Tab-separated table of N, CA and C in Angstrom:
chain	number	residue	atom	x	y	z
A	1	MET	N	-32.729	80.927	18.177
A	1	MET	CA	-33.118	80.314	19.010
A	1	MET	C	-34.465	80.399	19.668
A	2	ARG	N	-35.259	81.483	19.842
A	2	ARG	CA	-36.801	81.927	19.924
A	2	ARG	C	-37.175	80.835	18.939
A	3	ARG	N	-37.286	80.822	17.654
A	3	ARG	CA	-37.321	81.354	16.140
A	3	ARG	C	-37.982	79.652	16.112
A	4	ARG	N	-36.722	78.245	15.936
A	4	ARG	CA	-36.834	77.012	15.939
A	4	ARG	C	-38.054	76.824	17.539
A	5	ILE	N	-38.262	77.431	18.485
A	5	ILE	CA	-39.151	77.197	19.948
A	5	ILE	C	-40.378	77.630	19.100
A	6	GLU	N	-40.102	78.117	19.073
A	6	GLU	CA	-42.220	79.801	18.309
A	6	GLU	C	-41.916	77.603	17.172
A	7	ASP	N	-41.628	77.183	16.671
A	7	ASP	CA	-42.108	76.377	15.282
A	7	ASP	C	-42.078	75.724	15.806
A	8	ARG	N	-41.514	74.737	17.131
A	8	ARG	CA	-41.955	73.626	17.292
A	8	ARG	C	-43.142	74.097	18.524
A	9	LEU	N	-43.646	74.382	18.914
A	9	LEU	CA	-45.104	75.251	19.880
A	9	LEU	C	-45.475	75.129	18.754
A	10	PHE	N	-45.800	76.039	17.604
A	10	PHE	CA	-47.105	75.990	16.996
A	10	PHE	C	-47.311	74.731	16.017
A	11	ALA	N	-46.382	73.905	15.608
A	11	ALA	CA	-46.244	71.567	15.655
A	11	ALA	C	-47.183	70.842	16.378
A	12	VAL	N	-46.987	71.578	17.579
A	12	VAL	CA	-47.580	70.298	18.893
A	12	VAL	C	-48.954	71.897	18.790
A	13	ARG	N	-49.434	72.806	18.902
A	13	ARG	CA	-49.963	73.341	19.178
A	13	ARG	C	-51.885	72.576	17.304
A	14	GLU	N	-51.139	72.516	15.776
A	14	GLU	CA	-51.648	71.722	15.556
A	14	GLU	C	-52.286	71.104	14.825
A	15	ARG	N	-51.098	69.910	15.838
A	15	ARG	CA	-51.472	68.353	16.234
A	15	ARG	C	-52.688	68.153	17.479
A	16	PHE	N	-52.354	69.648	17.967
A	16	PHE	CA	-53.792	69.599	19.467
A	16	PHE	C	-55.193	69.606	18.973
A	17	ASP	N	-54.442	70.717	17.580
A	17	ASP	CA	-55.245	71.374	17.341
A	17	ASP	C	-56.431	70.060	16.098
A	18	ARG	N	-55.897	69.402	15.466
A	18	ARG	CA	-55.558	68.260	14.800
A	18	ARG	C	-56.672	67.228	15.685
A	19	LEU	N	-56.262	66.850	16.361
A	19	LEU	CA	-56.150	65.326	17.518
A	19	LEU	C	-57.730	65.790	17.285
A	20	LEU	N	-57.862	66.977	18.942
A	20	LEU	CA	-59.200	67.609	18.537
A	20	LEU	C	-59.927	67.666	17.422
A	21	ALA	N	-60.357	67.834	16.417
A	21	ALA	CA	-60.922	68.176	15.722
A	21	ALA	C	-61.109	66.482	15.197
A	22	GLU	N	-60.343	65.395	15.804
A	22	GLU	CA	-61.043	64.045	15.119
A	22	GLU	C	-61.668	63.447	16.368
A	23	TRP	N	-61.083	63.335	17.306
A	23	TRP	CA	-60.891	62.469	18.305
A	23	TRP	C	-62.648	63.902	19.757
A	24	VAL	N	-62.836	64.906	19.169
A	24	VAL	CA	-64.233	65.572	20.022
A	24	VAL	C	-65.055	66.014	18.837
A	25	PRO	N	-66.226	66.005	18.711
A	25	PRO	CA	-67.621	66.162	17.925
A	25	PRO	C	-67.499	67.587	18.492
A	26	GLU	N	-67.578	67.710	19.709
A	26	GLU	CA	-68.743	69.391	20.131
A	26	GLU	C	-67.581	70.823	20.148
A	27	GLU	N	-68.155	71.183	19.190
A	27	GLU	CA	-67.016	71.892	19.423
A	27	GLU	C	-67.194	73.584	21.356
A	28	GLU	N	-67.725	73.023	21.789
A	28	GLU	CA	-67.863	73.225	23.361
A	28	GLU	C	-67.125	72.536	23.985
A	29	LEU	N	-66.728	71.248	23.699
A	29	LEU	CA	-65.719	70.766	24.287
A	29	LEU	C	-64.859	71.173	24.478
A	30	ARG	N	-64.561	71.050	22.397
A	30	ARG	CA	-63.097	71.977	22.412
A	30	ARG	C	-62.719	72.886	23.553
A	31	GLU	N	-63.259	74.170	22.738
A	31	GLU	CA	-63.124	75.144	23.744
A	31	GLU	C	-62.997	74.674	24.389
A	32	GLU	N	-63.465	73.936	26.223
A	32	GLU	CA	-62.998	74.046	27.340
A	32	GLU	C	-60.897	73.199	26.876
A	33	TRP	N	-61.151	72.429	26.340
A	33	TRP	CA	-59.805	71.721	26.293
A	33	TRP	C	-59.169	72.968	25.956
A	34	ARG	N	-59.320	73.962	25.073
A	34	ARG	CA	-58.242	74.724	24.415
A	34	ARG	C	-58.286	75.655	25.904
A	35	GLN	N	-58.937	75.633	26.774
A	35	GLN	CA	-58.772	76.908	27.677
A	35	GLN	C	-57.805	76.128	28.912
A	36	PHE	N	-58.376	74.577	28.620
A	36	PHE	CA	-58.028	73.780	29.818
A	36	PHE	C	-55.845	74.119	29.567
A	37	MET	N	-55.902	73.600	28.053
A	37	MET	CA	-53.894	73.656	27.658
A	37	MET	C	-53.540	74.459	27.982
A	38	GLU	N	-54.823	76.122	27.928
A	38	GLU	CA	-53.122	77.369	27.692
A	38	GLU	C	-53.930	78.380	28.323
A	39	HIS	N	-55.071	77.720	28.970
A	39	HIS	CA	-55.078	78.882	30.731
A	39	HIS	C	-55.261	78.623	31.718
A	40	HIS	N	-54.979	76.985	32.041
A	40	HIS	CA	-55.151	76.135	33.511
A	40	HIS	C	-56.811	76.261	33.566
A	41	ALA	N	-57.726	76.316	32.866
A	41	ALA	CA	-58.825	75.963	33.039
A	41	ALA	C	-58.965	75.044	34.027
A	42	PRO	N	-59.961	74.287	35.480
A	42	PRO	CA	-60.084	73.402	35.111
A	42	PRO	C	-59.986	71.566	33.728
A	43	GLU	N	-59.448	69.992	33.845
A	43	GLU	CA	-59.535	69.839	32.484
A	43	GLU	C	-61.111	69.151	32.848
A	44	PRO	N	-62.036	69.452	31.971
A	44	PRO	CA	-62.616	68.385	31.564
A	44	PRO	C	-62.862	66.780	31.304
A	45	ASP	N	-64.734	66.680	31.241
A	45	ASP	CA	-64.381	65.862	32.215
A	45	ASP	C	-65.768	64.460	30.533
A	46	GLN	N	-65.346	65.170	30.051
A	46	GLN	CA	-65.088	64.579	28.397
A	46	GLN	C	-64.145	65.070	27.342
A	47	PRO	N	-64.216	63.830	26.657
A	47	PRO	CA	-64.804	62.756	26.196
A	47	PRO	C	-63.957	61.369	27.458
A	48	PRO	N	-64.875	61.110	27.852
A	48	PRO	CA	-63.988	60.338	28.818
A	48	PRO	C	-62.259	59.187	28.854
A	49	ALA	N	-61.531	58.792	29.150
A	49	ALA	CA	-60.690	58.517	29.226
A	49	ALA	C	-61.297	57.162	28.545
A	50	ILE	N	-59.713	56.500	27.539
A	50	ILE	CA	-60.279	54.855	26.997
A	50	ILE	C	-58.900	54.386	26.973
A	51	GLU	N	-58.942	53.092	27.921
A	51	GLU	CA	-58.309	52.693	27.600
A	51	GLU	C	-58.314	51.119	27.121
A	52	PRO	N	-57.672	50.910	25.800
A	52	PRO	CA	-58.533	49.551	24.946
A	52	PRO	C	-58.382	47.951	25.765
A	53	LEU	N	-59.396	47.982	25.041
A	53	LEU	CA	-59.448	46.810	25.349
A	53	LEU	C	-57.665	45.465	24.472
A	54	VAL	N	-57.071	44.931	25.156
A	54	VAL	CA	-55.955	43.681	24.809
A	54	VAL	C	-56.777	42.593	24.357
A	55	PHE	N	-58.346	42.330	24.993
A	55	PHE	CA	-58.682	40.953	25.009
A	55	PHE	C	-59.920	40.761	26.140
A	56	ARG	N	-61.037	41.117	25.863
A	56	ARG	CA	-62.463	40.217	26.078
A	56	ARG	C	-63.065	39.372	26.021
A	57	GLY	N	-63.698	38.422	27.144
A	57	GLY	CA	-63.661	36.964	26.426
A	57	GLY	C	-64.669	36.224	27.217
A	58	ILE	N	-65.789	35.486	27.067
A	58	ILE	CA	-66.853	35.282	28.248
A	58	ILE	C	-66.447	33.407	27.966
A	59	GLY	N	-66.903	33.537	29.544
A	59	GLY	CA	-66.374	31.984	30.317
A	59	GLY	C	-67.624	31.087	30.318
A	60	ASP	N	-66.493	29.318	28.967
A	60	ASP	CA	-67.136	28.850	28.672
A	60	ASP	C	-68.333	28.144	29.894
A	61	VAL	N	-67.605	27.622	30.424
A	61	VAL	CA	-68.217	27.130	31.650
A	61	VAL	C	-69.689	28.507	32.945
A	62	THR	N	-68.697	28.681	33.387
A	62	THR	CA	-68.951	29.474	34.444
A	62	THR	C	-69.965	31.400	33.940
A	63	GLY	N	-69.835	31.371	32.773
A	63	GLY	CA	-70.833	33.291	32.019
A	63	GLY	C	-69.348	33.963	32.847
A	64	SER	N	-68.734	33.671	32.678
A	64	SER	CA	-68.529	35.003	33.135
A	64	SER	C	-67.426	35.730	32.430
A	65	ILE	N	-67.124	37.876	32.522
A	65	ILE	CA	-66.654	38.254	31.006
A	65	ILE	C	-66.392	38.432	32.158
A	66	LEU	N	-63.916	38.331	31.194
A	66	LEU	CA	-63.025	38.390	31.840
A	66	LEU	C	-62.597	39.049	30.881
A	67	GLU	N	-62.017	41.345	30.994
A	67	GLU	CA	-61.246	41.757	30.221
A	67	GLU	C	-60.566	41.522	30.337
A	68	VAL	N	-58.742	41.843	29.779
A	68	VAL	CA	-57.318	42.903	29.666
A	68	VAL	C	-57.403	43.299	29.072
A	69	ARG	N	-56.764	44.485	30.277
A	69	ARG	CA	-56.651	46.558	29.518
A	69	ARG	C	-54.325	46.160	29.924
A	70	GLY	N	-54.285	47.530	28.430
A	70	GLY	CA	-53.669	48.076	29.208
A	70	GLY	C	-52.492	47.361	28.393
A	71	SER	N	-50.559	46.744	28.451
A	71	SER	CA	-50.254	47.523	27.081
A	71	SER	C	-48.699	45.979	27.601
A	72	GLY	N	-47.005	45.450	27.370
A	72	GLY	CA	-46.165	45.381	27.487
A	72	GLY	C	-46.055	45.294	28.854
A	73	ASP	N	-45.805	45.000	29.726
A	73	ASP	CA	-45.875	44.790	31.272
A	73	ASP	C	-46.801	45.319	32.135
A	74	GLU	N	-47.536	45.704	31.994
A	74	GLU	CA	-49.070	46.950	33.280
A	74	GLU	C	-49.967	45.934	33.290
A	75	HIS	N	-49.759	44.909	32.483
A	75	HIS	CA	-51.657	44.199	32.051
A	75	HIS	C	-52.202	43.793	33.691
A	76	ARG	N	-53.921	43.470	33.182
A	76	ARG	CA	-54.118	43.931	34.082
A	76	ARG	C	-55.505	43.387	33.416
A	77	VAL	N	-56.397	42.198	34.644
A	77	VAL	CA	-57.053	41.122	34.673
A	77	VAL	C	-58.246	41.456	35.608
A	78	PHE	N	-59.466	42.396	34.867
A	78	PHE	CA	-60.666	42.416	35.721
A	78	PHE	C	-61.624	41.091	35.241
A	79	VAL	N	-61.923	40.424	35.499
A	79	VAL	CA	-63.087	39.322	35.855
A	79	VAL	C	-63.879	39.474	36.652
A	80	ASP	N	-65.136	39.583	35.308
A	80	ASP	CA	-66.741	41.117	36.546
A	80	ASP	C	-66.637	41.743	36.860
A	81	GLY	N	-65.978	42.675	35.828
A	81	GLY	CA	-65.156	44.263	36.680
A	81	GLY	C	-64.630	44.181	37.503
A	82	ALA	N	-63.910	42.885	38.535
A	82	ALA	CA	-62.978	43.512	39.591
A	82	ALA	C	-61.225	43.436	39.256
A	83	LEU	N	-60.714	43.422	39.373
A	83	LEU	CA	-59.535	43.824	38.826
A	83	LEU	C	-58.767	41.885	39.630
A	84	SER	N	-58.396	41.711	39.555
A	84	SER	CA	-57.960	40.254	39.769
A	84	SER	C	-56.702	40.376	40.012
A	85	GLU	N	-55.742	40.286	38.373
A	85	GLU	CA	-54.739	39.946	38.179
A	85	GLU	C	-54.078	40.962	37.719
A	86	ARG	N	-52.391	41.087	37.669
A	86	ARG	CA	-51.774	41.978	37.070
A	86	ARG	C	-50.478	40.886	36.291
A	87	LEU	N	-50.454	41.394	34.991
A	87	LEU	CA	-49.717	40.590	34.860
A	87	LEU	C	-48.799	40.741	33.561
A	88	VAL	N	-47.595	39.775	33.044
A	88	VAL	CA	-47.265	40.426	31.654
A	88	VAL	C	-47.478	39.059	30.604
A	89	ALA	N	-48.032	39.563	30.144
A	89	ALA	CA	-49.020	38.475	28.571
A	89	ALA	C	-48.894	39.373	27.643
A	90	GLU	N	-47.669	39.554	26.802
A	90	GLU	CA	-47.858	40.258	25.683
A	90	GLU	C	-48.185	39.786	24.276
A	91	LYS	N	-47.544	38.353	24.302
A	91	LYS	CA	-47.284	37.444	23.944
A	91	LYS	C	-48.531	36.640	23.278
A	92	ASP	N	-49.339	37.258	25.172
A	92	ASP	CA	-50.424	35.712	24.558
A	92	ASP	C	-51.369	36.673	23.535
A	93	PHE	N	-51.482	37.409	23.893
A	93	PHE	CA	-52.628	38.496	22.968
A	93	PHE	C	-51.938	39.190	21.601
A	94	ALA	N	-50.459	38.532	21.147
A	94	ALA	CA	-49.944	39.019	19.787
A	94	ALA	C	-50.879	38.301	19.067
A	95	ALA	N	-51.399	36.933	19.090
A	95	ALA	CA	-51.767	36.486	17.795
A	95	ALA	C	-53.119	37.338	17.531
A	96	THR	N	-52.649	37.530	15.808
A	96	THR	CA	-53.681	38.493	14.950
A	96	THR	C	-54.442	37.261	13.762
A	97	GLY	N	-53.935	35.506	13.999
A	97	GLY	CA	-55.948	34.974	12.764
A	97	GLY	C	-57.061	34.851	14.147
A	98	GLN	N	-57.093	33.526	14.055
A	98	GLN	CA	-58.576	33.914	15.014
A	98	GLN	C	-58.935	33.920	15.439
A	99	PRO	N	-60.286	33.494	16.216
A	99	PRO	CA	-60.708	35.221	17.635
A	99	PRO	C	-60.141	33.874	19.055
A	100	LEU	N	-59.079	34.175	20.189
A	100	LEU	CA	-58.097	33.977	20.670
A	100	LEU	C	-59.343	32.780	21.647
A	101	THR	N	-59.158	32.141	22.036
A	101	THR	CA	-59.843	31.145	23.579
A	101	THR	C	-58.344	31.825	24.631
A	102	TRP	N	-58.665	31.784	25.476
A	102	TRP	CA	-57.695	32.417	26.827
A	102	TRP	C	-57.197	31.278	27.870
A	103	ARG	N	-56.687	31.021	28.226
A	103	ARG	CA	-56.741	30.025	29.977
A	103	ARG	C	-56.639	31.361	31.266
A	104	TYR	N	-57.548	30.893	31.723
A	104	TYR	CA	-56.743	32.018	32.694
A	104	TYR	C	-58.029	31.590	34.367
A	105	ASP	N	-56.950	31.019	35.778
A	105	ASP	CA	-57.382	30.447	36.943
A	105	ASP	C	-58.601	29.332	36.309
A	106	ASP	N	-58.043	28.256	35.748
A	106	ASP	CA	-58.709	27.763	34.821
A	106	ASP	C	-60.028	27.140	34.615
A	107	VAL	N	-60.036	28.407	34.075
A	107	VAL	CA	-61.413	28.797	32.844
A	107	VAL	C	-60.943	28.971	31.743
A	108	ASP	N	-61.575	28.225	30.457
A	108	ASP	CA	-61.307	28.874	28.992
A	108	ASP	C	-63.059	30.176	29.078
A	109	TYR	N	-61.502	31.330	28.696
A	109	TYR	CA	-62.900	32.524	27.997
A	109	TYR	C	-62.206	32.749	26.129
A	110	ARG	N	-63.920	32.607	26.102
A	110	ARG	CA	-63.754	32.715	24.105
A	110	ARG	C	-63.879	34.523	24.141
A	111	GLU	N	-63.009	34.440	23.070
A	111	GLU	CA	-63.281	35.479	23.416
A	111	GLU	C	-64.296	36.771	22.562
A	112	THR	N	-64.882	38.067	22.991
A	112	THR	CA	-65.663	38.920	22.142
A	112	THR	C	-65.209	39.812	21.747
A	113	PHE	N	-66.004	40.040	20.758
A	113	PHE	CA	-65.982	41.554	20.024
A	113	PHE	C	-68.076	42.238	20.379
A	114	ASP	N	-66.842	43.682	20.912
A	114	ASP	CA	-68.143	44.914	20.772
A	114	ASP	C	-68.571	45.946	20.379
A	115	VAL	N	-67.926	45.360	19.079
A	115	VAL	CA	-68.477	46.927	17.699
A	115	VAL	C	-69.463	46.259	16.554
A	116	SER	N	-70.351	47.359	16.811
A	116	SER	CA	-71.609	47.894	15.800
A	116	SER	C	-70.984	46.725	14.115
A	117	ASP	N	-71.966	46.751	13.561
A	117	ASP	CA	-71.952	45.470	12.522
A	117	ASP	C	-71.624	46.653	11.581
A	118	GLU	N	-71.533	47.980	11.496
A	118	GLU	CA	-71.639	49.640	10.623
A	118	GLU	C	-70.071	49.288	11.173
A	119	ALA	N	-69.931	50.065	12.122
A	119	ALA	CA	-68.635	49.986	12.136
A	119	ALA	C	-67.471	48.964	11.758
A	120	ARG	N	-67.654	47.572	11.468
A	120	ARG	CA	-67.071	46.869	11.605
A	120	ARG	C	-66.586	46.923	9.825
A	121	ASP	N	-67.792	47.036	9.474
A	121	ASP	CA	-67.529	46.551	7.778
A	121	ASP	C	-66.743	47.783	7.387
A	122	GLU	N	-67.083	49.075	7.905
A	122	GLU	CA	-66.618	50.505	7.962
A	122	GLU	C	-65.181	50.422	7.989
A	123	LEU	N	-64.040	50.484	8.807
A	123	LEU	CA	-63.082	49.854	9.328
A	123	LEU	C	-62.459	48.036	8.004
A	124	ALA	N	-63.054	47.816	7.530
A	124	ALA	CA	-63.414	46.385	6.965
A	124	ALA	C	-62.483	47.566	5.157
A	125	VAL	N	-63.819	48.217	4.787
A	125	VAL	CA	-63.117	48.730	3.674
A	125	VAL	C	-62.218	49.744	4.043
A	126	PHE	N	-61.854	50.225	5.018
A	126	PHE	CA	-60.466	51.336	5.204
A	126	PHE	C	-59.275	49.957	4.993
A	127	VAL	N	-59.215	49.322	5.003
A	127	VAL	CA	-58.298	48.408	5.886
A	127	VAL	C	-57.865	48.075	4.494
A	128	GLU	N	-59.231	47.220	3.403
A	128	GLU	CA	-59.015	47.095	2.509
A	128	GLU	C	-57.851	48.177	0.992
A	129	ALA	N	-58.473	49.239	1.482
A	129	ALA	CA	-58.337	49.974	0.657
A	129	ALA	C	-56.894	51.302	0.904
A	130	GLY	N	-55.924	49.452	1.438
A	130	GLY	CA	-55.016	50.568	1.935
A	130	GLY	C	-54.376	51.161	2.936
A	131	ALA	N	-56.016	51.677	3.929
A	131	ALA	CA	-55.458	52.962	4.872
A	131	ALA	C	-54.997	53.842	3.788
A	132	SER	N	-55.360	53.869	1.878
A	132	SER	CA	-55.471	55.710	1.639
A	132	SER	C	-56.645	56.082	1.132
A	133	GLY	N	-57.871	56.525	1.673
A	133	GLY	CA	-59.500	56.844	2.210
A	133	GLY	C	-58.879	57.486	3.417
A	134	SER	N	-60.598	58.160	3.971
A	134	SER	CA	-60.775	58.284	4.617
A	134	SER	C	-60.652	57.835	6.344
A	135	PRO	N	-60.376	57.640	7.250
A	135	PRO	CA	-60.677	56.693	8.164
A	135	PRO	C	-62.014	56.388	8.811
A	136	PRO	N	-62.588	55.452	9.028
A	136	PRO	CA	-64.164	56.114	9.703
A	136	PRO	C	-64.285	56.989	10.672
A	137	TRP	N	-63.751	57.622	10.785
A	137	TRP	CA	-63.976	58.331	12.232
A	137	TRP	C	-65.294	58.587	13.026
A	138	ASP	N	-66.537	57.771	12.031
A	138	ASP	CA	-66.891	58.590	12.740
A	138	ASP	C	-67.713	56.822	14.054
A	139	PHE	N	-66.888	55.951	13.458
A	139	PHE	CA	-66.651	55.188	14.578
A	139	PHE	C	-65.605	54.063	15.609
A	140	ALA	N	-64.901	55.894	15.712
A	140	ALA	CA	-63.029	56.143	16.017
A	140	ALA	C	-63.221	55.618	17.643
A	141	THR	N	-64.221	56.371	18.088
A	141	THR	CA	-64.080	56.221	20.093
A	141	THR	C	-64.691	54.823	20.173
A	142	GLU	N	-65.790	53.633	19.383
A	142	GLU	CA	-66.041	52.496	19.475
A	142	GLU	C	-65.097	51.035	19.031
A	143	LEU	N	-64.678	51.949	18.264
A	143	LEU	CA	-63.128	51.150	17.696
A	143	LEU	C	-61.928	50.872	18.044
A	144	PHE	N	-61.790	51.881	19.556
A	144	PHE	CA	-60.727	52.472	20.027
A	144	PHE	C	-60.907	51.524	21.143
A	145	ALA	N	-62.129	51.246	21.362
A	145	ALA	CA	-62.501	51.361	22.969
A	145	ALA	C	-62.368	50.101	22.838
A	146	ASP	N	-62.886	49.800	21.853
A	146	ASP	CA	-63.010	48.001	22.001
A	146	ASP	C	-61.697	47.798	21.656
A	147	GLY	N	-60.191	48.306	21.222
A	147	GLY	CA	-59.086	47.993	20.637
A	147	GLY	C	-59.005	47.618	18.862
A	148	TRP	N	-59.658	47.822	18.984
A	148	TRP	CA	-59.802	47.278	17.528
A	148	TRP	C	-58.335	48.165	16.938
A	149	ILE	N	-58.228	49.717	16.791
A	149	ILE	CA	-57.254	50.128	16.036
A	149	ILE	C	-56.539	50.926	16.770
A	150	ALA	N	-55.545	51.196	17.130
A	150	ALA	CA	-54.314	51.852	17.851
A	150	ALA	C	-54.827	53.719	17.324
A	151	VAL	N	-54.065	54.597	18.032
A	151	VAL	CA	-54.755	56.490	17.808
A	151	VAL	C	-54.808	56.213	16.365
A	152	THR	N	-53.489	55.585	15.774
A	152	THR	CA	-52.833	55.956	14.483
A	152	THR	C	-53.717	55.460	13.433
A	153	TRP	N	-54.674	54.576	13.584
A	153	TRP	CA	-55.610	53.472	12.932
A	153	TRP	C	-55.463	52.233	12.936
A	154	ALA	N	-53.674	51.834	13.138
A	154	ALA	CA	-52.929	50.403	12.954
A	154	ALA	C	-53.958	49.894	13.099
A	155	LEU	N	-54.431	48.970	12.375
A	155	LEU	CA	-55.150	47.797	13.111
A	155	LEU	C	-53.713	46.666	15.031
A	156	THR	N	-54.371	46.772	15.204
A	156	THR	CA	-54.585	46.339	17.277
A	156	THR	C	-53.805	44.841	16.843
A	157	PRO	N	-52.844	43.600	17.142
A	157	PRO	CA	-53.476	42.551	17.058
A	157	PRO	C	-55.402	41.591	17.403
A	158	ARG	N	-55.964	42.767	18.014
A	158	ARG	CA	-57.274	42.494	18.731
A	158	ARG	C	-57.687	42.676	17.168
A	159	GLY	N	-57.759	43.822	16.756
A	159	GLY	CA	-58.694	44.069	15.132
A	159	GLY	C	-58.009	43.399	14.570
A	160	ARG	N	-57.034	42.618	13.700
A	160	ARG	CA	-57.497	41.594	13.463
A	160	ARG	C	-57.311	40.895	13.071
A	161	ARG	N	-57.758	39.784	14.937
A	161	ARG	CA	-57.585	38.619	15.215
A	161	ARG	C	-59.831	39.336	14.312
A	162	ALA	N	-60.463	39.633	14.796
A	162	ALA	CA	-61.899	40.665	14.595
A	162	ALA	C	-62.170	40.649	13.226
A	163	LEU	N	-61.166	41.035	11.983
A	163	LEU	CA	-61.841	41.630	10.807
A	163	LEU	C	-61.306	40.510	10.159
A	164	PHE	N	-60.901	38.986	10.772
A	164	PHE	CA	-59.753	38.128	9.876
A	164	PHE	C	-60.254	36.892	10.646
């Protein structure tokens, strides 16, 4: 039994080290995270937590910026940075065709994307290759924060709308 628990803990440690290497570029910061996990040191404040976007749009009439973050039953709508409402809207954002226009509070919001052209191009090459090559790690944070990819590098519906 002890051997099985050791094997499982070793597998968790390997995954943790791999994720640190992939998502935290600075060795000093990776060491802070190791100290936090192993020796109960204070939690590092970097990198900041990212809650990916489900939708970001600009109001046609008002020029307001609307952001939807969350998943499933936990969507939160922010208008110009202020929390406006919580709602269940998973089906509203499941479309994968063209960028969306979403109506909220009698205003139409046209979907906008905020990643660099280089990040978009690198992700497109990765997706076209059938995910057989190496993911564009240099752009991981940018793509994840704008809601284009999941942590597994799978395209989200927002990512599909942005690329196609």
